[in-house]
PDB file of C-alpha atoms and ligand atoms in Angstrom:
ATOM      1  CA  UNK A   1      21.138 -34.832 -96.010  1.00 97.00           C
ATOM      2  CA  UNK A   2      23.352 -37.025 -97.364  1.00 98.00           C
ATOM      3  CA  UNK A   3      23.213 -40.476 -94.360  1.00 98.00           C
ATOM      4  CA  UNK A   4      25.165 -43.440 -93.839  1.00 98.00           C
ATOM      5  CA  UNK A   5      23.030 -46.317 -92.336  1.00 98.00           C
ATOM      6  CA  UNK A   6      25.591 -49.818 -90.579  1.00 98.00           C
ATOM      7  CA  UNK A   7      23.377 -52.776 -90.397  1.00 98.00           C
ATOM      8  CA  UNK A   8      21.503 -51.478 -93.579  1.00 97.00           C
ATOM      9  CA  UNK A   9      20.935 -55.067 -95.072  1.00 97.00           C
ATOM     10  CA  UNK A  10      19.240 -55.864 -91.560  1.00 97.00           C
ATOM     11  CA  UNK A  11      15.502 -55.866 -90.942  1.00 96.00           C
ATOM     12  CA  UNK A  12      15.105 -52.179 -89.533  1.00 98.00           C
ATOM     13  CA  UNK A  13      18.331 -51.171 -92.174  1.00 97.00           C
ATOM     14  CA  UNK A  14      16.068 -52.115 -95.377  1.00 96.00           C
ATOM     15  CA  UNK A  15      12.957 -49.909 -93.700  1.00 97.00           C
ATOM     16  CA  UNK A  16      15.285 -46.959 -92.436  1.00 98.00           C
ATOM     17  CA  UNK A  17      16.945 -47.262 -96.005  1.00 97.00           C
ATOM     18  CA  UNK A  18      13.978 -46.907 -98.018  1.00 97.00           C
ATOM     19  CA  UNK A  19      12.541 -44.229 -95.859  1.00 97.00           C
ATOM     20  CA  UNK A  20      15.067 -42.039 -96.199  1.00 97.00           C
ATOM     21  CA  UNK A  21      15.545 -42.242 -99.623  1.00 97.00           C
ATOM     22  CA  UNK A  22      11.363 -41.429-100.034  1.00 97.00           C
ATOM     23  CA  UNK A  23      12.307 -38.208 -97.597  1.00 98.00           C
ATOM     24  CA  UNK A  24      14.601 -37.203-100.099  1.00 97.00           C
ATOM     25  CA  UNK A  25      17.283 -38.192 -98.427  1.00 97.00           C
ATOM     26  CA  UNK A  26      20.658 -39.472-100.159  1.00 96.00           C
ATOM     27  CA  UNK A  27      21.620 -43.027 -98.811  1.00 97.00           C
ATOM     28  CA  UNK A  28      24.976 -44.285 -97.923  1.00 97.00           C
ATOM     29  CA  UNK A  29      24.319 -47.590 -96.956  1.00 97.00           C
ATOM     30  CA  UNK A  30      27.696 -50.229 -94.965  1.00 98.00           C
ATOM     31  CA  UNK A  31      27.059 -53.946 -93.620  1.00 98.00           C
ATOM     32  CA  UNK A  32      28.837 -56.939 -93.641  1.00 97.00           C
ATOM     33  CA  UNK A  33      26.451 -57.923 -95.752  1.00 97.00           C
ATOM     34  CA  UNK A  34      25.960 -57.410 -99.399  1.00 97.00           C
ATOM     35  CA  UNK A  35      23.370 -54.861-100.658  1.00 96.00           C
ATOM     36  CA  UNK A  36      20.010 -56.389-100.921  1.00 95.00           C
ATOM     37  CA  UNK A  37      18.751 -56.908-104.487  1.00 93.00           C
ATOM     38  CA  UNK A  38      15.931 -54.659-104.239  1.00 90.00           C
ATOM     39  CA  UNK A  39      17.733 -51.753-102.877  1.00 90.00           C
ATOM     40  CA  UNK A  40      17.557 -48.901-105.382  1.00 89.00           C
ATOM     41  CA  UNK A  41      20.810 -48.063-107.347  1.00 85.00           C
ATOM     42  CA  UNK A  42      21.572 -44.577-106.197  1.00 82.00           C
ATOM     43  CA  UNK A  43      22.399 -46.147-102.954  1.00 87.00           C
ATOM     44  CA  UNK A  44      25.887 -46.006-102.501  1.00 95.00           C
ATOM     45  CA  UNK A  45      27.275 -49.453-100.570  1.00 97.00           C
ATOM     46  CA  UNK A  46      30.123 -50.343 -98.585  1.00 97.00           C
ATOM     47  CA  UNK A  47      30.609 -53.842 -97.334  1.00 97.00           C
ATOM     48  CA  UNK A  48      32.217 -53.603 -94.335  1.00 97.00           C
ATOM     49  CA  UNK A  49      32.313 -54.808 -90.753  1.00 98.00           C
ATOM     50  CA  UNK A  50      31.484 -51.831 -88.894  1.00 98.00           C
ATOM     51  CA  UNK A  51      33.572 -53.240 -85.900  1.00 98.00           C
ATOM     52  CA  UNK A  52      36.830 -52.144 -88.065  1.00 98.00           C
ATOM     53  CA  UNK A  53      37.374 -49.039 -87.119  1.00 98.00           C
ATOM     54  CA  UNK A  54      40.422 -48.460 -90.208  1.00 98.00           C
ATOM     55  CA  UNK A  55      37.264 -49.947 -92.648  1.00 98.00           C
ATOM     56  CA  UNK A  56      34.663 -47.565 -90.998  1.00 98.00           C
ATOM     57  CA  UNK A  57      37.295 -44.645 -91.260  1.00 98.00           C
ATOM     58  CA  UNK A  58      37.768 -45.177 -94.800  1.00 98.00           C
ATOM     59  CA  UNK A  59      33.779 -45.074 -95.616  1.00 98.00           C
ATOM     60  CA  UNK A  60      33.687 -41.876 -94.072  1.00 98.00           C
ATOM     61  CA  UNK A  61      36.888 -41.148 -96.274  1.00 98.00           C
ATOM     62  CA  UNK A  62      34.974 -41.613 -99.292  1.00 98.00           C
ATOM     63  CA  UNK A  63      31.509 -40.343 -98.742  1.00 97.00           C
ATOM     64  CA  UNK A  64      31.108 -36.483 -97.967  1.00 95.00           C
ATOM     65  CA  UNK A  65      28.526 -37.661 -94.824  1.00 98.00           C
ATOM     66  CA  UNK A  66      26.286 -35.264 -92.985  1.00 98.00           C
ATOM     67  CA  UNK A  67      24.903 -38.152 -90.354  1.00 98.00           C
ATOM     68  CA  UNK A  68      24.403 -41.404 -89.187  1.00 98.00           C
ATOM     69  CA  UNK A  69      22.159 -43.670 -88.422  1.00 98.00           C
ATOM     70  CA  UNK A  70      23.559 -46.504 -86.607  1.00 98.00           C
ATOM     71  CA  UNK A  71      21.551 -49.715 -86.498  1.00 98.00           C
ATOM     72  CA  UNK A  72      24.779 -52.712 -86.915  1.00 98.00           C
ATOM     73  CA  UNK A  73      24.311 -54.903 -84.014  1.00 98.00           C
ATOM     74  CA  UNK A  74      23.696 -58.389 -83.238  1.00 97.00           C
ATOM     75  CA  UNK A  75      19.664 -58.288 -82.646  1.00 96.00           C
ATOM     76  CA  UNK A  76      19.709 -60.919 -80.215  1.00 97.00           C
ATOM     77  CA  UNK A  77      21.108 -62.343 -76.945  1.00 97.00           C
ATOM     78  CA  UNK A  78      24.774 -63.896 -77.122  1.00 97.00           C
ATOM     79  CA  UNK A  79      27.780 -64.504 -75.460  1.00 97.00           C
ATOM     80  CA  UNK A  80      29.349 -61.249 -73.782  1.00 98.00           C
ATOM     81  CA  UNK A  81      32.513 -60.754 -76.360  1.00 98.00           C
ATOM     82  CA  UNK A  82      29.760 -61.169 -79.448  1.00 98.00           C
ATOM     83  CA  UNK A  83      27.899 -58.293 -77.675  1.00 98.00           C
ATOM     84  CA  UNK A  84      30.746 -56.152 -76.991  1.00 98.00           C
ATOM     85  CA  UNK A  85      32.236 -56.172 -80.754  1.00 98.00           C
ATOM     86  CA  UNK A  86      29.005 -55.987 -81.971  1.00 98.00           C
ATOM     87  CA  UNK A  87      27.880 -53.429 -79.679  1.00 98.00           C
ATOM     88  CA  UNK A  88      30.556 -51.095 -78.120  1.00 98.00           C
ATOM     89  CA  UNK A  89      33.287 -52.083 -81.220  1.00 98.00           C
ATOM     90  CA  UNK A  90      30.918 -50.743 -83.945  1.00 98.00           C
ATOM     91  CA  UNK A  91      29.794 -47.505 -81.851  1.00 98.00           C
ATOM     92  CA  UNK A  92      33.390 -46.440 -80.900  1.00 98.00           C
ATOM     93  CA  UNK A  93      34.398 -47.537 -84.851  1.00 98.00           C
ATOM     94  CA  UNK A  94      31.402 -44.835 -85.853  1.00 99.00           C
ATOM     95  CA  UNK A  95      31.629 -42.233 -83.262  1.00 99.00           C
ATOM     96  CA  UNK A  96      36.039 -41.770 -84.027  1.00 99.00           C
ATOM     97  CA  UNK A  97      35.118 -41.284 -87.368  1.00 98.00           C
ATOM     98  CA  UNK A  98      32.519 -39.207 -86.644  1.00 99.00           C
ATOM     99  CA  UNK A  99      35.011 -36.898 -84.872  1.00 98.00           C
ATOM    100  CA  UNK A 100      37.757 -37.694 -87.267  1.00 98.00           C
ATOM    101  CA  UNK A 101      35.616 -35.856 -90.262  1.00 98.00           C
ATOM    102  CA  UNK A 102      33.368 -33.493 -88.173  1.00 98.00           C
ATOM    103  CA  UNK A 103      30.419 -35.405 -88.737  1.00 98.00           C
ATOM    104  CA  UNK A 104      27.956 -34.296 -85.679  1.00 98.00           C
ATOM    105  CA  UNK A 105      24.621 -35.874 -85.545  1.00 99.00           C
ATOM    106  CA  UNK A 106      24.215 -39.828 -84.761  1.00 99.00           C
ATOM    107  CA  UNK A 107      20.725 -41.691 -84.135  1.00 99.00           C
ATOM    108  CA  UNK A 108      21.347 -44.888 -82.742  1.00 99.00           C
ATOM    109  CA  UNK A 109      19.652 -47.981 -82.573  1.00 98.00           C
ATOM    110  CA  UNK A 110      19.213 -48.720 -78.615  1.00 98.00           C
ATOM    111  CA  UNK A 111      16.803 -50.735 -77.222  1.00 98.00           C
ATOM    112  CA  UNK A 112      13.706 -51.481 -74.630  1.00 98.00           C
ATOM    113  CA  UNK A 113      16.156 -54.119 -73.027  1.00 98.00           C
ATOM    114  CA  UNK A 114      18.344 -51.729 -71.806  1.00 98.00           C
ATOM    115  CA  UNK A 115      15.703 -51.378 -69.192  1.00 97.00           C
ATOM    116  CA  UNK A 116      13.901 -54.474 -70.433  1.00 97.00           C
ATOM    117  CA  UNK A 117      14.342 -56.475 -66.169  1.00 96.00           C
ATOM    118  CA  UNK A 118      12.254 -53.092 -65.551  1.00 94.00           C
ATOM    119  CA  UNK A 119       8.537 -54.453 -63.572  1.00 89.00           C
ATOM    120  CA  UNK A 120       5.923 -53.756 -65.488  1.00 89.00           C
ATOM    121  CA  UNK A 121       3.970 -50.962 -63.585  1.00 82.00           C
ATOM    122  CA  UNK A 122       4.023 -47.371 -64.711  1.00 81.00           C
ATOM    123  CA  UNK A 123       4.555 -45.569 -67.437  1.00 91.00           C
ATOM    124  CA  UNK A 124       8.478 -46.167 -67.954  1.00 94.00           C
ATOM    125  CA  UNK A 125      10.324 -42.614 -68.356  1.00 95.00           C
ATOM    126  CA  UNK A 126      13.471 -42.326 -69.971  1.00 96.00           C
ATOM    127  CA  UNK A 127      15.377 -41.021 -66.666  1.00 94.00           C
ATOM    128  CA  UNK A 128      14.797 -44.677 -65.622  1.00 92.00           C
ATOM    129  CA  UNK A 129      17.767 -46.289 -64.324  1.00 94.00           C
ATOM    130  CA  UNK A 130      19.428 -48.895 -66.204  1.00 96.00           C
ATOM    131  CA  UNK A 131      18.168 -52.184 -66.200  1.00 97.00           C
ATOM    132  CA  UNK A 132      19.453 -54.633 -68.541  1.00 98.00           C
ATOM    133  CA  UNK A 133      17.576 -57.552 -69.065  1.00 98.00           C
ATOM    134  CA  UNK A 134      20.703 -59.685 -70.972  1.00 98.00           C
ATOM    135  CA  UNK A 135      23.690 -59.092 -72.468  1.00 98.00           C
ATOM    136  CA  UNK A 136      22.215 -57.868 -75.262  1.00 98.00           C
ATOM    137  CA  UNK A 137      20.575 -55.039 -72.929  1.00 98.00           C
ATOM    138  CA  UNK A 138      24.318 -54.509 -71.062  1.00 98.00           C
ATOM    139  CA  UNK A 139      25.637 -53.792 -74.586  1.00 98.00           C
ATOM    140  CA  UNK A 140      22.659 -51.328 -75.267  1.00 98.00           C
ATOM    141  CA  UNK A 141      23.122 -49.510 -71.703  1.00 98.00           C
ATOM    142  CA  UNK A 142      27.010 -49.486 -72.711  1.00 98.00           C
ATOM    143  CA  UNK A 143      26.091 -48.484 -76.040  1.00 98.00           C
ATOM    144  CA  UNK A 144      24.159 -45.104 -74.847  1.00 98.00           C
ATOM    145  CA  UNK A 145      26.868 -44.484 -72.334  1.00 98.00           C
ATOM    146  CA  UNK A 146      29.628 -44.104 -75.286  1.00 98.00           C
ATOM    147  CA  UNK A 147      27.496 -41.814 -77.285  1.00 98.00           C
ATOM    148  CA  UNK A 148      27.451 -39.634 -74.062  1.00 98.00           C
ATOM    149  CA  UNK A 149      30.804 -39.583 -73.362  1.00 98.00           C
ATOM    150  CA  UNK A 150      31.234 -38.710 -77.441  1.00 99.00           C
ATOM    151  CA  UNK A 151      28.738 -35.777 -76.833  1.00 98.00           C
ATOM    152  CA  UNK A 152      30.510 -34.214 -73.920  1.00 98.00           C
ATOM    153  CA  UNK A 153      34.223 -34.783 -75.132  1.00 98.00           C
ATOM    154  CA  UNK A 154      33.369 -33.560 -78.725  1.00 98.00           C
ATOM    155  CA  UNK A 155      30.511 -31.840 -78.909  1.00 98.00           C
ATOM    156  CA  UNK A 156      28.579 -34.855 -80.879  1.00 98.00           C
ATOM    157  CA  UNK A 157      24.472 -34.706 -81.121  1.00 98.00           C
ATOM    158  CA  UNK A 158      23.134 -38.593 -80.612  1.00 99.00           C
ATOM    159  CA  UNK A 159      19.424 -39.777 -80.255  1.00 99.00           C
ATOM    160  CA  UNK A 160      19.614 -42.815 -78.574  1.00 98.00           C
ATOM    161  CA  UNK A 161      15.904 -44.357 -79.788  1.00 98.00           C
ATOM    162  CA  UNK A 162      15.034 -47.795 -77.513  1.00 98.00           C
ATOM    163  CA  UNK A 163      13.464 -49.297 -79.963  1.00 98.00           C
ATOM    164  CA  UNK A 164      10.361 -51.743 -78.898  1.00 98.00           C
ATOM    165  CA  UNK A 165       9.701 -54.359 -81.558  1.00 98.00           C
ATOM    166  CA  UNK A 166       9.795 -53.280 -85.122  1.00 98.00           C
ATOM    167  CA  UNK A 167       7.649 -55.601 -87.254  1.00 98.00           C
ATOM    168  CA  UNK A 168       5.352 -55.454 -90.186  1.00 98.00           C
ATOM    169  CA  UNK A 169       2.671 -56.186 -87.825  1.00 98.00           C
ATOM    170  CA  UNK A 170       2.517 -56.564 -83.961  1.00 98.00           C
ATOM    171  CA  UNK A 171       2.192 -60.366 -83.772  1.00 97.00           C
ATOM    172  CA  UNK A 172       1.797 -61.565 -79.292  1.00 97.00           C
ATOM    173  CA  UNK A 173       0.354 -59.546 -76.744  1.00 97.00           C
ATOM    174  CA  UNK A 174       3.183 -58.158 -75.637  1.00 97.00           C
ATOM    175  CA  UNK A 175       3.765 -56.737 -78.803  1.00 98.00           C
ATOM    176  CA  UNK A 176       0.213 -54.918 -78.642  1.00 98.00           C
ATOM    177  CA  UNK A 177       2.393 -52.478 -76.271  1.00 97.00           C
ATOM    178  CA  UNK A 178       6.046 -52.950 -77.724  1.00 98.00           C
ATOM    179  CA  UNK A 179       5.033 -52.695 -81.539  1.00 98.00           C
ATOM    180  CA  UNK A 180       6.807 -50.319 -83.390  1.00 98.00           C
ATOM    181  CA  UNK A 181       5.295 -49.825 -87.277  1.00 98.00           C
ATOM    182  CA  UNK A 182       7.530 -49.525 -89.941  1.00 98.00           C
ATOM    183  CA  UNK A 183       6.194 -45.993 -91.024  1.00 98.00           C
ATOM    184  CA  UNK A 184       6.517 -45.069 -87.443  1.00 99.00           C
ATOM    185  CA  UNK A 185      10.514 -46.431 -86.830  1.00 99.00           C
ATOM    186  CA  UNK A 186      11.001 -44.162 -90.853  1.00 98.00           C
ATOM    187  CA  UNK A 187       9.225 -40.985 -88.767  1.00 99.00           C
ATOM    188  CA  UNK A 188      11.734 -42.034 -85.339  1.00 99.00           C
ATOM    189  CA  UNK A 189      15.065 -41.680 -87.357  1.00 99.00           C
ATOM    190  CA  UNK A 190      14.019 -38.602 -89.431  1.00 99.00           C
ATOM    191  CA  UNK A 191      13.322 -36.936 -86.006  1.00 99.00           C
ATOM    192  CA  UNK A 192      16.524 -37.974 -84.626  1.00 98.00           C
ATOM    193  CA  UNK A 193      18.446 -36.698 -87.222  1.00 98.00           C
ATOM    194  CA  UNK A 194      16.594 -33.338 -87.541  1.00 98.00           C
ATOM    195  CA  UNK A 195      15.787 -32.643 -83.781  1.00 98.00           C
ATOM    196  CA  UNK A 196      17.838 -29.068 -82.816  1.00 98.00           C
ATOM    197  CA  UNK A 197      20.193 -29.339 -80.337  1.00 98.00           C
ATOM    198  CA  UNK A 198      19.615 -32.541 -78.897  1.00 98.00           C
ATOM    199  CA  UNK A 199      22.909 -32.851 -76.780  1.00 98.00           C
ATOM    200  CA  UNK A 200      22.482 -36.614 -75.874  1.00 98.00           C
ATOM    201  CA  UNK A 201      18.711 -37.288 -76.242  1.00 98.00           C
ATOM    202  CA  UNK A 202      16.694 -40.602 -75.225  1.00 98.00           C
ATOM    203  CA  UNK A 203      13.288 -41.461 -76.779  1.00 98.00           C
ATOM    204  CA  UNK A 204      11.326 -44.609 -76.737  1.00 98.00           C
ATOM    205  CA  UNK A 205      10.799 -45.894 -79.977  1.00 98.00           C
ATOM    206  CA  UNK A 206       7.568 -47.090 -80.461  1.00 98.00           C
ATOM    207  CA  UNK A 207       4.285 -46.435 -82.017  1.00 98.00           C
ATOM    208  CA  UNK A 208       1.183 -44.658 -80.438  1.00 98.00           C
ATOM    209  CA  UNK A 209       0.149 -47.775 -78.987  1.00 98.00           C
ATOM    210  CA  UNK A 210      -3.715 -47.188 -76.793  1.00 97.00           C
ATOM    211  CA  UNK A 211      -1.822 -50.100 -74.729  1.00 96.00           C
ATOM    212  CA  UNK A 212       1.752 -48.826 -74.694  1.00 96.00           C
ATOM    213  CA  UNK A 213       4.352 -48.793 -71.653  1.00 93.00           C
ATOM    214  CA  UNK A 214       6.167 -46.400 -72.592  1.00 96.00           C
ATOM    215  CA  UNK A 215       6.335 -42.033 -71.509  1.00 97.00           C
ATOM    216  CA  UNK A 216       6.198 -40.796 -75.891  1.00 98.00           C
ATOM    217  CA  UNK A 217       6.580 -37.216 -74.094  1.00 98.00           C
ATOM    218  CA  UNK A 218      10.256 -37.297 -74.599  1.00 98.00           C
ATOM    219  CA  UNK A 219      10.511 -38.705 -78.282  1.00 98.00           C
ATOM    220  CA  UNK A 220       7.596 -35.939 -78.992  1.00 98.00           C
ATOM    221  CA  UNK A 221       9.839 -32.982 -77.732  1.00 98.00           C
ATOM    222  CA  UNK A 222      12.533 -34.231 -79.792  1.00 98.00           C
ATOM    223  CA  UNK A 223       9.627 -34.150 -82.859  1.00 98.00           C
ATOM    224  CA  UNK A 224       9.013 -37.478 -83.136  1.00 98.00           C
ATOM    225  CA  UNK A 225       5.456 -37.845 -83.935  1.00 98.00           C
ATOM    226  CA  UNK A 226       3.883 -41.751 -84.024  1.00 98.00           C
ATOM    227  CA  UNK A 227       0.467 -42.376 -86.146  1.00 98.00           C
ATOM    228  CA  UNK A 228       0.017 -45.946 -85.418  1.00 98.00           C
ATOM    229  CA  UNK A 229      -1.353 -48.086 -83.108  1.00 98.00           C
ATOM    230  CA  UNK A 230      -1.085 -52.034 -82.600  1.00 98.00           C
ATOM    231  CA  UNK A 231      -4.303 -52.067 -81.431  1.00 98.00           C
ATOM    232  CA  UNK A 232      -5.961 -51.950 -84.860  1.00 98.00           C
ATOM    233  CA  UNK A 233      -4.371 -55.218 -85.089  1.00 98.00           C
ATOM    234  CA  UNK A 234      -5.637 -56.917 -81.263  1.00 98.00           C
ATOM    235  CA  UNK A 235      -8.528 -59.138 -82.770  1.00 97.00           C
ATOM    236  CA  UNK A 236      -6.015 -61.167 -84.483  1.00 97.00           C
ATOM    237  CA  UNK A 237      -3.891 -61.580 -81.942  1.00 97.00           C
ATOM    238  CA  UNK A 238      -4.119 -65.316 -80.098  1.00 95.00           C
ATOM    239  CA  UNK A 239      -3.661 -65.891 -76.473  1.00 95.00           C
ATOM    240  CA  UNK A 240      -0.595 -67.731 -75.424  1.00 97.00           C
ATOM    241  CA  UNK A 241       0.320 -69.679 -72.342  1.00 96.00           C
ATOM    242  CA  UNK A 242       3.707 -67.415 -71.939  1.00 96.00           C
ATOM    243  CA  UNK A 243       1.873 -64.037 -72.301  1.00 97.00           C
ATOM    244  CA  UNK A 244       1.262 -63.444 -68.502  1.00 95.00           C
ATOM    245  CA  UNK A 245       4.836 -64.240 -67.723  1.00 96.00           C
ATOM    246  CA  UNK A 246       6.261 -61.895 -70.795  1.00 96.00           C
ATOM    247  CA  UNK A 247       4.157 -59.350 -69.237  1.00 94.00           C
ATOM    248  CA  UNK A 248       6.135 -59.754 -66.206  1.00 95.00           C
ATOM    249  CA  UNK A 249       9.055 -57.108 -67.310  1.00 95.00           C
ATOM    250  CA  UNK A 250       9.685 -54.401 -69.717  1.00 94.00           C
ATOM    251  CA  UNK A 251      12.101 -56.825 -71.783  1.00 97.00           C
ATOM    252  CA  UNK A 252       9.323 -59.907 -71.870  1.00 97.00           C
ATOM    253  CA  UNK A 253      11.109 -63.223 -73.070  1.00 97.00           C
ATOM    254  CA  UNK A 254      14.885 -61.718 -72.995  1.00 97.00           C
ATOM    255  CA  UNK A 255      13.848 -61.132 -69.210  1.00 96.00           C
ATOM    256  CA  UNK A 256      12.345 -64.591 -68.532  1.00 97.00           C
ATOM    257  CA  UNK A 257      14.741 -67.492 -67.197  1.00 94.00           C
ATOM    258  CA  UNK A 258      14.796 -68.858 -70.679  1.00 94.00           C
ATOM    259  CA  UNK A 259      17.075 -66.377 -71.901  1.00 95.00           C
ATOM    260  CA  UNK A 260      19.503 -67.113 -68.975  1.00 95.00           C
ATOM    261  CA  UNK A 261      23.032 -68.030 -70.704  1.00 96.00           C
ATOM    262  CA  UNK A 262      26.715 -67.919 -69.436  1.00 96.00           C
ATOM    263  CA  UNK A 263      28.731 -64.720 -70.499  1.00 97.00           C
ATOM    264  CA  UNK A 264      31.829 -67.090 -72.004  1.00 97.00           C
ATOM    265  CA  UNK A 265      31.127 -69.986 -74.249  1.00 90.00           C
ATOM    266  CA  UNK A 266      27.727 -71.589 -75.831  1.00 90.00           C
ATOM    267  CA  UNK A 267      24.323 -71.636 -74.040  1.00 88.00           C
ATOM    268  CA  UNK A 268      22.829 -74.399 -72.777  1.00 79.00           C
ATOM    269  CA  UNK A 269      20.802 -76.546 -75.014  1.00 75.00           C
ATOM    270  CA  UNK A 270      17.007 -76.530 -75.077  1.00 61.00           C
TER     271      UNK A 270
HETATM  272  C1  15L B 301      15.032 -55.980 -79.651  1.00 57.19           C
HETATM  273  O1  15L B 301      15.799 -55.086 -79.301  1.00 57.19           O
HETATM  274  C2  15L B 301      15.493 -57.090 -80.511  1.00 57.19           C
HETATM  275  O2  15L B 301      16.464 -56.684 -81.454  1.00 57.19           O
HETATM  276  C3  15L B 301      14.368 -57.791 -81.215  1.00 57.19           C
HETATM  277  O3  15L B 301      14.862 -59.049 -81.639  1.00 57.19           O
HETATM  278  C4  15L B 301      13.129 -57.976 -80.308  1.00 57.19           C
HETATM  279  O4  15L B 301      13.430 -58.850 -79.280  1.00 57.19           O
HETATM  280  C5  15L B 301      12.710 -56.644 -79.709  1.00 57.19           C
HETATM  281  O5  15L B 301      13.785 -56.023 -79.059  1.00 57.19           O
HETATM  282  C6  15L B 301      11.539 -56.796 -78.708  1.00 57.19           C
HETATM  283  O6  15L B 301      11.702 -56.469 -77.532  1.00 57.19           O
HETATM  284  O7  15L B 301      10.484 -57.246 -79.143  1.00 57.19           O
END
């Protein structure tokens, strides 16, 4: 399959990146970034903001694309207009090109804050409401809602993967339940790009975690298969004042006061 990864420079991009190309996959890769130094040379690049739609049109101009795999976000918390361009602008950029040059299948980076100002109690399905912990969580929510509406105007296929935390190695106590490996986030994307039929799919994206929050039922049906667990890593994992509270909600910190910011203009300082 020949796959175009936006945000590939970025922190998941670089993992998804080299996954794909060890599946024997053939890489497209955009960004606004440059190409990392270490990325191997049969990776074709495009430096482009993927909020420009006429730039993101022309990629898929001069690639013959079979998917995508749509990670180009801001990662964090920011003003509302940041997280709409960087949110809803890039998605709508992808998906009309998408249906421009009948490319079907998108996986998309969502995220555990979409639902992140969810309590911490049960298992957390993917039917659950919306319930956005930040901006950052609104643009995710908005983010799966245009993928729908692409899948029932056009016919596109989108796994919509709310990601946890992907790190090299789950580092707070949170993360003992939010960790996502990143063997496990290479085995979420090949799933989501290979899953039949999935309409417009949901799936939690995290690893097999003994102390996960998360229902993994879904993401299995859709063949996505997780073989770690943070909790080899739980001895080396110090208590923190803050753990309690982050424990609180789905979304830990982003759902804590701290993270509390005006939609227009700067946040307060510290
Ligand atoms: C995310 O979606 C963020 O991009 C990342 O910075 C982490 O905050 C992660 O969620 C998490 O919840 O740990």
């Amino acid at each position: 399959m020949r796959v175009l990864v936006t945000g590939a420079a970025g922190k998941v991009g670089q993992v998804v990146v080299h996954g794909l190309l060890d599946l024997g996959h053939e890489v497209v890769g955009l960004d606004r970034a440059d190409a990392p130094a270490d990325l191997p040379a049969v990776v074709a690049w495009h430096t482009v903001d993927c909020a420009d739609p006429v730039a993101v049109d022309d990629v898929f101009s001069a690639e013959r694309l079979d998917a995508v795999v749509h990670l180009a976000a801001h990662p964090v918390e920011a003003d509302l207009p940041t997280i709409l361009t960087s949110h809803l602008h890039t998605a709508a950029a992808v998906l009309e090109a998408m249906v421009a040059h009948d490319v079907r299948r998108i996986v998309y980076a969502s995220s555990n804050h979409a639902v992140g100002r969810a309590a911490r109690t049960d298992l957390l399905g993917v039917d659950t409401p919306p319930r956005p912990d930040t901006f950052y969580g609104v643009g995710k929510v908005a983010g799966e809602a245009l993928l729908s509406l692409y899948v029932d105007r056009y016919g596109i296929e989108a796994v919509a993967c709310r990601i946890g935390s992907m790190l090299p190695e789950p580092t707070s106590v949170r993360a003992l339940s939010t960790w996502l490996s990143p063997a496990d986030a290479v085995r979420m994307v090949q799933a989501g790009l290979t899953a039949p039929d999935p309409g417009f799919a949901v799936l939690y994206g995290v690893s097999a975690n003994t102390r996960g929050w998360w229902d993994l039922a879904p993401g299995q049906a859709l063949g996505y298969a997780p073989q770690d667990d943070a909790e080899a890593y739980a001895d080396r994992i110090e208590a923190r004042p803050q753990d309690a509270a982050e424990g609180r909600h789905v979304g830990g910190p982003f759902a804590m006061d701290q993270s509390n910011r005006p939609a227009f203009g700067d946040a307060p300082e510290d």
